Amino acid sequence: MKRNPGIIVDFTKGLWQDNPVFRQLLGMCPTLAVTGKALQGLTMGLAVTFVLVSTGIVISLIRKIVPRQVRIATFTVTIATFVTLADRFLAARFPAMSAALGPYVPLIVVNCIILGRQEAFTSKNPLLPSLFDAFGMSVGFTWALVVLGCIRELLAYGSIFGQSVLGTSFEPWVVMALPPGAFITLGLLIGLMNVIQKKKEARGKE
Amino acid sequence: MGEIQKLVLVFIGAALVNNFVLTYFLGICPFIGVSRRLGDALGMGLAVTFVMTLTATVTWAIYYLILIPLHLEFLEYVAFILVIASLVQIVEMFLRRSVPGLYRALGIYLPLITTNCAILGLALFMVLKNYTFPQAIVFGIGGGLGFTLAILIMAGIREELEYADVPEALRGAGITLIIAGLLALAFMGFSGIIGG
């Protein structure tokens, strides 16, 4: 009975408390690069989910037979293999999306979230907690990307997930779709998260 | 267009117009992590430039001389990341043995570079853009110097920022990202110099 709450915490910590994007500031490249539109953010989130969970399963299963000295190389090759799979799948089934994401799908290989979780968690824990941890982090990463994508798409094109929201009278705010919009939106969101976290902690103390 | 002119355009494109940090969002982790002091930023920038130039040279050779003739393009990512990781290790060992002065200056930044997405990004963009061998080398140098420029500007601003009254919630990463946004806005002024 004692184990179950642990597993649930392994899952939920990625959603808010240790959210990879807003709290740990990991995996910034895809976060900034592909969130010009909400759908792209969602796709990137799902691709990272696939790679993180698959790598987590493999690493957790082989963690005892991999010598410590070569563990980083092993992690990296495992990650690169699953990223190749995800990339080929996207290119075959969703060529337009694959072209829009460009080199940012292969760049998942060096996404620090994935290597970081293997090193910090999966390589020290059995399969089940590792799976929950990987899923929690993935969901945390995906929702952060979708939120960022929705805000930027709404301001840049007046739409969310391609559905027009603000109508035709809306004057597109193009810079939100461009790099400056990405940096500034994420900066302000991180500030907002800090404020909310502070309030939560203050309430916890009372 | 002459070969030299093309090389100049590749250089300007990589360093300014399509700056790795501010346009492609590559290498954001060191850009935020190591931009607190000018000295550190310079060290990181030079280490990245060094490794980028080497990476461009070696990955070009691997892709066009080994992977393409053997029809192994699907191994691109696995091959590139292995090459970059071992290259960084070799450079580190070589510098420690032969150029201790440079090693002391760059040494601590080198291990961080393996997971710097700018390096792998450079190799991927090099393949996407079909660069010739000289163009790939110039792309590596330009990309590295562009990264150095961006991280130096950021470090300079952040040193001044120590004396500013930043809202508490935005301190650290928040304000750094917002400044990066303003820098990116300024760098957008460079687009158009090379006409597409």
Short mmCIF file of C-alpha atoms in Angstrom, two decimals:
data_model
loop_
_atom_site.label_atom_id
_atom_site.label_comp_id
_atom_site.label_asym_id
_atom_site.label_seq_id
_atom_site.Cartn_x
_atom_site.Cartn_y
_atom_site.Cartn_z
CA MET A 1 0.00 0.00 0.00
CA LYS A 2 2.87 2.31 0.76
CA ARG A 3 4.14 2.23 -2.83
CA ASN A 4 1.03 3.52 -4.55
CA PRO A 5 1.11 7.15 -3.39
CA GLY A 6 4.76 7.20 -4.48
CA ILE A 7 3.84 6.19 -7.99
CA ILE A 8 1.13 8.81 -8.19
CA VAL A 9 3.59 11.47 -7.04
CA ASP A 10 6.03 10.24 -9.73
CA PHE A 11 3.32 11.07 -12.24
CA THR A 12 1.94 14.32 -10.87
CA LYS A 13 5.23 16.04 -10.10
CA GLY A 14 5.86 16.48 -13.83
CA LEU A 15 2.53 18.23 -14.32
CA TRP A 16 3.17 21.23 -12.12
CA GLN A 17 5.78 21.14 -9.36
CA ASP A 18 8.66 19.95 -11.57
CA ASN A 19 7.12 20.95 -14.89
CA PRO A 20 9.96 20.52 -17.38
CA VAL A 21 9.25 23.75 -19.26
CA PHE A 22 8.05 26.23 -16.66
CA ARG A 23 9.91 25.03 -13.56
CA GLN A 24 13.01 23.18 -14.77
CA LEU A 25 13.55 25.21 -17.96
CA LEU A 26 14.50 22.09 -19.90
CA GLY A 27 13.95 21.47 -23.59
CA MET A 28 13.71 25.13 -24.48
CA CYS A 29 14.56 24.76 -28.19
CA PRO A 30 11.40 22.93 -29.31
CA THR A 31 9.33 24.88 -26.79
CA LEU A 32 10.22 28.13 -28.46
CA ALA A 33 10.62 26.96 -32.03
CA VAL A 34 7.45 25.02 -32.80
CA THR A 35 4.82 26.84 -30.75
CA GLY A 36 3.85 29.36 -33.43
CA LYS A 37 0.72 27.25 -33.85
CA ALA A 38 -1.09 25.13 -31.27
CA LEU A 39 -1.24 22.02 -33.46
CA GLN A 40 2.53 22.06 -34.00
CA GLY A 41 3.05 22.34 -30.26
CA LEU A 42 0.75 19.37 -29.68
CA THR A 43 2.52 17.25 -32.30
CA MET A 44 5.92 18.05 -30.80
CA GLY A 45 4.55 17.20 -27.35
CA LEU A 46 3.30 13.82 -28.57
CA ALA A 47 6.60 13.07 -30.36
CA VAL A 48 8.51 13.81 -27.15
CA THR A 49 6.03 11.67 -25.20
CA PHE A 50 6.69 8.72 -27.50
CA VAL A 51 10.48 9.08 -27.25
CA LEU A 52 10.53 9.70 -23.50
CA VAL A 53 8.25 6.76 -22.65
CA SER A 54 9.92 4.30 -25.06
CA THR A 55 13.41 5.26 -23.93
CA GLY A 56 12.24 5.05 -20.32
CA ILE A 57 11.05 1.46 -20.83
CA VAL A 58 14.27 0.34 -22.52
CA ILE A 59 16.65 2.09 -20.12
CA SER A 60 14.75 0.91 -17.06
CA LEU A 61 14.94 -2.69 -18.30
CA ILE A 62 18.64 -2.64 -19.20
CA ARG A 63 19.84 -0.33 -16.42
CA LYS A 64 21.46 -3.15 -14.43
CA ILE A 65 23.55 -4.56 -17.30
CA VAL A 66 24.90 -1.24 -18.62
CA PRO A 67 28.28 -0.32 -17.09
CA ARG A 68 28.30 3.10 -15.47
CA GLN A 69 31.06 4.48 -17.67
CA VAL A 70 29.15 4.04 -20.93
CA ARG A 71 25.68 4.87 -19.63
CA ILE A 72 25.45 8.33 -21.25
CA ALA A 73 26.45 6.91 -24.64
CA THR A 74 23.90 4.11 -24.23
CA PHE A 75 21.15 6.57 -23.31
CA THR A 76 22.00 8.77 -26.28
CA VAL A 77 21.98 5.96 -28.83
CA THR A 78 18.68 4.63 -27.46
CA ILE A 79 17.15 8.10 -27.67
CA ALA A 80 18.46 8.66 -31.20
CA THR A 81 16.95 5.34 -32.31
CA PHE A 82 13.47 6.23 -31.05
CA VAL A 83 13.73 9.76 -32.45
CA THR A 84 14.54 8.28 -35.87
CA LEU A 85 11.40 6.12 -35.56
CA ALA A 86 9.23 9.10 -34.61
CA ASP A 87 10.70 11.23 -37.39
CA ARG A 88 10.17 8.57 -40.08
CA PHE A 89 6.61 7.98 -38.85
CA LEU A 90 5.75 11.70 -39.05
CA ALA A 91 7.37 12.04 -42.48
CA ALA A 92 5.38 9.06 -43.80
CA ARG A 93 1.97 9.79 -42.27
CA PHE A 94 1.92 13.57 -41.84
CA PRO A 95 4.31 14.99 -44.45
CA ALA A 96 3.01 18.57 -44.10
CA MET A 97 3.45 18.57 -40.33
CA SER A 98 6.86 16.94 -40.67
CA ALA A 99 7.97 19.69 -43.07
CA ALA A 100 6.65 22.40 -40.74
CA LEU A 101 8.54 20.98 -37.76
CA GLY A 102 11.69 20.60 -39.87
CA PRO A 103 14.87 19.77 -37.98
CA TYR A 104 13.19 20.21 -34.61
CA VAL A 105 11.99 16.59 -34.60
CA PRO A 106 15.54 15.18 -34.96
CA LEU A 107 16.64 17.73 -32.38
CA ILE A 108 14.63 15.80 -29.77
CA VAL A 109 17.82 13.71 -29.57
CA VAL A 110 19.55 16.48 -27.62
CA ASN A 111 16.44 17.55 -25.71
CA CYS A 112 17.74 17.77 -22.16
CA ILE A 113 14.41 16.57 -20.70
CA ILE A 114 14.91 13.10 -22.09
CA LEU A 115 18.56 12.58 -21.17
CA GLY A 116 17.93 14.34 -17.86
CA ARG A 117 15.10 11.98 -16.85
CA GLN A 118 17.14 8.89 -17.77
CA GLU A 119 20.08 10.08 -15.70
CA ALA A 120 18.08 11.43 -12.76
CA PHE A 121 15.28 8.90 -12.49
CA THR A 122 14.99 5.95 -14.87
CA SER A 123 18.52 4.64 -14.40
CA LYS A 124 17.86 4.30 -10.66
CA ASN A 125 14.25 3.03 -10.63
CA PRO A 126 12.35 -0.07 -11.77
CA LEU A 127 9.98 -0.13 -14.72
CA LEU A 128 6.70 0.97 -13.15
CA PRO A 129 7.81 4.20 -11.40
CA SER A 130 9.91 5.04 -14.46
CA LEU A 131 6.85 4.73 -16.70
CA PHE A 132 4.80 7.01 -14.44
CA ASP A 133 7.65 9.50 -14.26
CA ALA A 134 8.04 9.52 -18.05
CA PHE A 135 4.30 9.97 -18.59
CA GLY A 136 4.09 12.76 -16.03
CA MET A 137 6.98 14.68 -17.55
CA SER A 138 5.58 14.17 -21.06
CA VAL A 139 2.13 15.41 -20.12
CA GLY A 140 3.71 18.40 -18.34
CA PHE A 141 5.80 19.18 -21.40
CA THR A 142 2.88 18.76 -23.80
CA TRP A 143 0.46 20.98 -21.92
CA ALA A 144 3.11 23.69 -21.65
CA LEU A 145 3.67 23.57 -25.42
CA VAL A 146 -0.05 23.60 -26.18
CA VAL A 147 -0.70 26.57 -23.88
CA LEU A 148 2.17 28.49 -25.45
CA GLY A 149 1.01 27.51 -28.94
CA CYS A 150 -2.59 28.60 -28.23
CA ILE A 151 -1.55 32.02 -26.92
CA ARG A 152 0.82 32.71 -29.82
CA GLU A 153 -1.57 31.40 -32.50
CA LEU A 154 -4.43 33.44 -31.06
CA LEU A 155 -2.42 36.66 -31.07
CA ALA A 156 -0.63 36.04 -34.37
CA TYR A 157 -3.46 34.66 -36.51
CA GLY A 158 -6.60 35.13 -34.42
CA SER A 159 -7.19 31.38 -34.36
CA ILE A 160 -6.68 28.34 -32.12
CA PHE A 161 -5.89 24.92 -33.66
CA GLY A 162 -6.63 26.51 -37.04
CA GLN A 163 -10.19 27.50 -36.00
CA SER A 164 -10.81 31.22 -36.37
CA VAL A 165 -11.70 32.71 -32.98
CA LEU A 166 -11.33 36.44 -33.25
CA GLY A 167 -13.06 36.82 -36.61
CA THR A 168 -11.93 38.61 -39.75
CA SER A 169 -11.73 42.08 -38.23
CA PHE A 170 -8.73 40.96 -36.14
CA GLU A 171 -5.49 42.53 -37.30
CA PRO A 172 -2.83 39.74 -37.20
CA TRP A 173 -0.02 40.45 -34.78
CA VAL A 174 2.63 38.78 -36.92
CA VAL A 175 5.54 39.22 -34.53
CA MET A 176 3.93 36.73 -32.14
CA ALA A 177 4.52 33.98 -34.71
CA LEU A 178 8.15 35.06 -35.10
CA PRO A 179 11.08 34.42 -32.70
CA PRO A 180 10.61 37.58 -30.55
CA GLY A 181 7.02 36.56 -29.77
CA ALA A 182 8.23 33.13 -28.64
CA PHE A 183 10.83 34.51 -26.23
CA ILE A 184 8.60 37.18 -24.76
CA THR A 185 5.52 34.96 -24.32
CA LEU A 186 7.54 32.24 -22.59
CA GLY A 187 9.30 34.79 -20.37
CA LEU A 188 5.99 36.25 -19.21
CA LEU A 189 4.45 32.78 -18.71
CA ILE A 190 7.36 31.71 -16.51
CA GLY A 191 6.86 34.88 -14.47
CA LEU A 192 3.15 34.05 -14.14
CA MET A 193 3.95 30.50 -12.99
CA ASN A 194 6.31 31.89 -10.35
CA VAL A 195 3.56 34.18 -9.04
CA ILE A 196 1.05 31.30 -8.87
CA GLN A 197 3.59 29.02 -7.17
CA LYS A 198 4.36 31.72 -4.58
CA LYS A 199 0.66 32.15 -3.81
CA LYS A 200 0.27 28.39 -3.46
CA GLU A 201 3.18 28.17 -1.05
CA ALA A 202 1.92 31.10 0.98
CA ARG A 203 -1.48 29.42 1.26
CA GLY A 204 0.17 26.15 2.25
CA LYS A 205 1.90 27.83 5.19
CA GLU A 206 -1.23 29.37 6.66
CA MET B 1 27.70 34.46 -58.39
CA GLY B 2 31.31 33.68 -57.58
CA GLU B 3 32.27 30.97 -55.13
CA ILE B 4 33.76 33.52 -52.71
CA GLN B 5 30.61 35.65 -52.78
CA LYS B 6 28.53 32.58 -51.95
CA LEU B 7 30.77 31.83 -48.98
CA VAL B 8 30.41 35.39 -47.69
CA LEU B 9 26.63 35.08 -47.93
CA VAL B 10 26.65 31.76 -46.06
CA PHE B 11 28.76 33.40 -43.34
CA ILE B 12 26.53 36.46 -42.92
CA GLY B 13 23.45 34.26 -43.07
CA ALA B 14 24.69 31.96 -40.31
CA ALA B 15 26.11 34.69 -38.05
CA LEU B 16 23.51 37.45 -38.30
CA VAL B 17 20.40 36.87 -40.40
CA ASN B 18 19.62 33.37 -39.18
CA ASN B 19 21.41 33.66 -35.86
CA PHE B 20 21.39 30.23 -34.22
CA VAL B 21 20.13 31.46 -30.87
CA LEU B 22 17.80 34.26 -31.82
CA THR B 23 16.20 32.84 -34.98
CA TYR B 24 16.56 29.06 -34.75
CA PHE B 25 16.29 28.86 -30.94
CA LEU B 26 19.31 26.56 -30.81
CA GLY B 27 21.62 26.53 -27.82
CA ILE B 28 19.14 28.23 -25.51
CA CYS B 29 20.29 26.27 -22.44
CA PRO B 30 23.86 27.70 -22.37
CA PHE B 31 22.48 31.02 -23.62
CA ILE B 32 20.44 31.31 -20.42
CA GLY B 33 22.72 29.32 -18.13
CA VAL B 34 26.16 30.76 -18.90
CA SER B 35 25.29 34.38 -19.71
CA ARG B 36 25.64 35.83 -16.23
CA ARG B 37 29.21 37.08 -16.64
CA LEU B 38 31.01 38.37 -19.73
CA GLY B 39 34.12 36.21 -19.19
CA ASP B 40 32.14 32.98 -18.95
CA ALA B 41 30.04 33.94 -21.95
CA LEU B 42 33.16 34.55 -24.04
CA GLY B 43 34.63 31.20 -23.02
CA MET B 44 31.42 29.36 -23.88
CA GLY B 45 31.11 31.21 -27.18
CA LEU B 46 34.64 30.37 -28.26
CA ALA B 47 34.29 26.73 -27.21
CA VAL B 48 31.08 26.45 -29.23
CA THR B 49 32.67 28.11 -32.28
CA PHE B 50 35.59 25.70 -32.08
CA VAL B 51 33.43 22.58 -31.80
CA MET B 52 30.96 23.84 -34.43
CA THR B 53 33.69 24.28 -37.02
CA LEU B 54 35.07 20.81 -36.31
CA THR B 55 31.58 19.28 -36.31
CA ALA B 56 30.71 20.83 -39.66
CA THR B 57 33.91 19.42 -41.16
CA VAL B 58 33.55 15.91 -39.74
CA THR B 59 29.79 15.45 -40.16
CA TRP B 60 29.96 16.70 -43.75
CA ALA B 61 32.57 14.06 -44.50
CA ILE B 62 30.60 11.33 -42.71
CA TYR B 63 27.31 12.19 -44.40
CA TYR B 64 28.52 12.64 -47.96
CA LEU B 65 31.42 10.15 -48.01
CA ILE B 66 30.01 7.33 -45.90
CA LEU B 67 26.25 7.48 -45.29
CA ILE B 68 25.16 8.50 -48.82
CA PRO B 69 27.33 6.04 -50.78
CA LEU B 70 26.17 3.22 -48.49
CA HIS B 71 22.50 4.36 -48.56
CA LEU B 72 22.45 4.64 -44.78
CA GLU B 73 20.85 8.10 -44.58
CA PHE B 74 18.38 6.84 -41.97
CA LEU B 75 21.32 6.46 -39.57
CA GLU B 76 21.90 10.22 -39.81
CA TYR B 77 20.81 11.10 -36.28
CA VAL B 78 22.50 8.18 -34.54
CA ALA B 79 25.71 8.79 -36.49
CA PHE B 80 25.73 12.54 -35.91
CA ILE B 81 25.16 12.39 -32.19
CA LEU B 82 27.86 9.74 -31.76
CA VAL B 83 30.30 11.79 -33.84
CA ILE B 84 29.60 14.94 -31.83
CA ALA B 85 29.93 13.18 -28.48
CA SER B 86 33.23 11.53 -29.40
CA LEU B 87 34.53 14.69 -31.06
CA VAL B 88 33.96 16.69 -27.89
CA GLN B 89 35.76 14.01 -25.86
CA ILE B 90 38.72 13.95 -28.26
CA VAL B 91 38.98 17.74 -28.31
CA GLU B 92 38.92 17.78 -24.52
CA MET B 93 41.70 15.18 -24.24
CA PHE B 94 43.77 16.84 -26.95
CA LEU B 95 43.52 20.28 -25.37
CA ARG B 96 44.39 18.96 -21.92
CA ARG B 97 47.55 17.31 -23.25
CA SER B 98 48.74 19.84 -25.82
CA VAL B 99 47.30 23.28 -25.11
CA PRO B 100 46.80 23.46 -21.35
CA GLY B 101 46.27 27.22 -21.44
CA LEU B 102 43.31 26.93 -23.81
CA TYR B 103 42.06 23.92 -21.85
CA ARG B 104 41.94 25.93 -18.65
CA ALA B 105 39.96 28.63 -20.45
CA LEU B 106 37.50 26.36 -22.30
CA GLY B 107 37.72 23.07 -20.39
CA ILE B 108 34.70 23.38 -18.15
CA TYR B 109 32.46 24.35 -21.04
CA LEU B 110 33.40 21.45 -23.30
CA PRO B 111 31.39 18.65 -21.63
CA LEU B 112 28.32 20.89 -21.64
CA ILE B 113 28.56 21.20 -25.40
CA THR B 114 27.65 17.59 -26.22
CA THR B 115 24.03 18.23 -25.38
CA ASN B 116 24.04 21.72 -26.87
CA CYS B 117 21.38 21.54 -29.53
CA ALA B 118 23.18 24.16 -31.61
CA ILE B 119 25.84 21.62 -32.55
CA LEU B 120 23.46 18.90 -33.74
CA GLY B 121 21.27 21.61 -35.29
CA LEU B 122 24.25 22.81 -37.28
CA ALA B 123 24.85 19.33 -38.70
CA LEU B 124 21.14 18.92 -39.57
CA PHE B 125 20.83 22.33 -41.23
CA MET B 126 24.03 21.66 -43.17
CA VAL B 127 22.41 18.59 -44.71
CA LEU B 128 19.05 20.35 -45.28
CA LYS B 129 20.71 23.24 -47.12
CA ASN B 130 22.90 21.00 -49.33
CA TYR B 131 26.08 22.89 -48.55
CA THR B 132 29.34 22.07 -50.33
CA PHE B 133 32.38 21.27 -48.20
CA PRO B 134 33.81 24.84 -48.04
CA GLN B 135 30.32 26.23 -47.44
CA ALA B 136 29.80 23.79 -44.56
CA ILE B 137 33.01 24.94 -42.86
CA VAL B 138 32.09 28.62 -43.27
CA PHE B 139 28.59 27.80 -41.97
CA GLY B 140 30.18 26.28 -38.85
CA ILE B 141 32.44 29.29 -38.22
CA GLY B 142 29.65 31.79 -38.89
CA GLY B 143 27.17 29.94 -36.72
CA GLY B 144 29.66 29.78 -33.86
CA LEU B 145 30.57 33.45 -34.07
CA GLY B 146 26.90 34.38 -34.25
CA PHE B 147 26.31 32.37 -31.08
CA THR B 148 29.28 34.11 -29.43
CA LEU B 149 27.91 37.51 -30.42
CA ALA B 150 24.44 36.75 -29.05
CA ILE B 151 25.68 35.33 -25.74
CA LEU B 152 28.13 38.25 -25.28
CA ILE B 153 25.41 40.85 -25.83
CA MET B 154 23.17 38.97 -23.40
CA ALA B 155 25.92 38.75 -20.75
CA GLY B 156 26.64 42.47 -21.11
CA ILE B 157 22.98 43.31 -20.58
CA ARG B 158 22.63 40.94 -17.65
CA GLU B 159 25.65 42.43 -15.87
CA GLU B 160 23.92 45.81 -16.01
CA LEU B 161 20.65 44.22 -14.99
CA GLU B 162 22.12 43.33 -11.60
CA TYR B 163 21.50 46.94 -10.62
CA ALA B 164 17.96 47.09 -12.00
CA ASP B 165 14.79 46.55 -10.02
CA VAL B 166 13.25 43.57 -11.80
CA PRO B 167 9.84 42.32 -10.59
CA GLU B 168 10.52 39.36 -8.34
CA ALA B 169 8.63 36.76 -10.37
CA LEU B 170 10.55 37.62 -13.53
CA ARG B 171 14.03 37.43 -11.99
CA GLY B 172 16.35 34.92 -13.63
CA ALA B 173 14.91 33.04 -16.59
CA GLY B 174 11.83 35.21 -17.11
CA ILE B 175 13.59 38.50 -17.70
CA THR B 176 16.37 36.77 -19.65
CA LEU B 177 13.84 35.37 -22.10
CA ILE B 178 12.12 38.72 -22.49
CA ILE B 179 15.47 40.40 -23.22
CA ALA B 180 16.21 37.64 -25.72
CA GLY B 181 12.90 38.49 -27.37
CA LEU B 182 13.89 42.14 -27.70
CA LEU B 183 17.30 41.10 -29.07
CA ALA B 184 15.58 38.81 -31.58
CA LEU B 185 13.44 41.77 -32.61
CA ALA B 186 16.62 43.79 -33.21
CA PHE B 187 18.24 40.95 -35.13
CA MET B 188 15.19 40.79 -37.41
CA GLY B 189 16.57 44.04 -38.80
CA PHE B 190 19.31 41.99 -40.45
CA SER B 191 16.87 40.00 -42.57
CA GLY B 192 16.90 41.33 -46.06
CA ILE B 193 20.65 41.98 -46.28
CA ILE B 194 21.17 38.82 -48.27
CA GLY B 195 17.94 38.92 -50.24
CA GLY B 196 16.35 35.59 -49.40
#
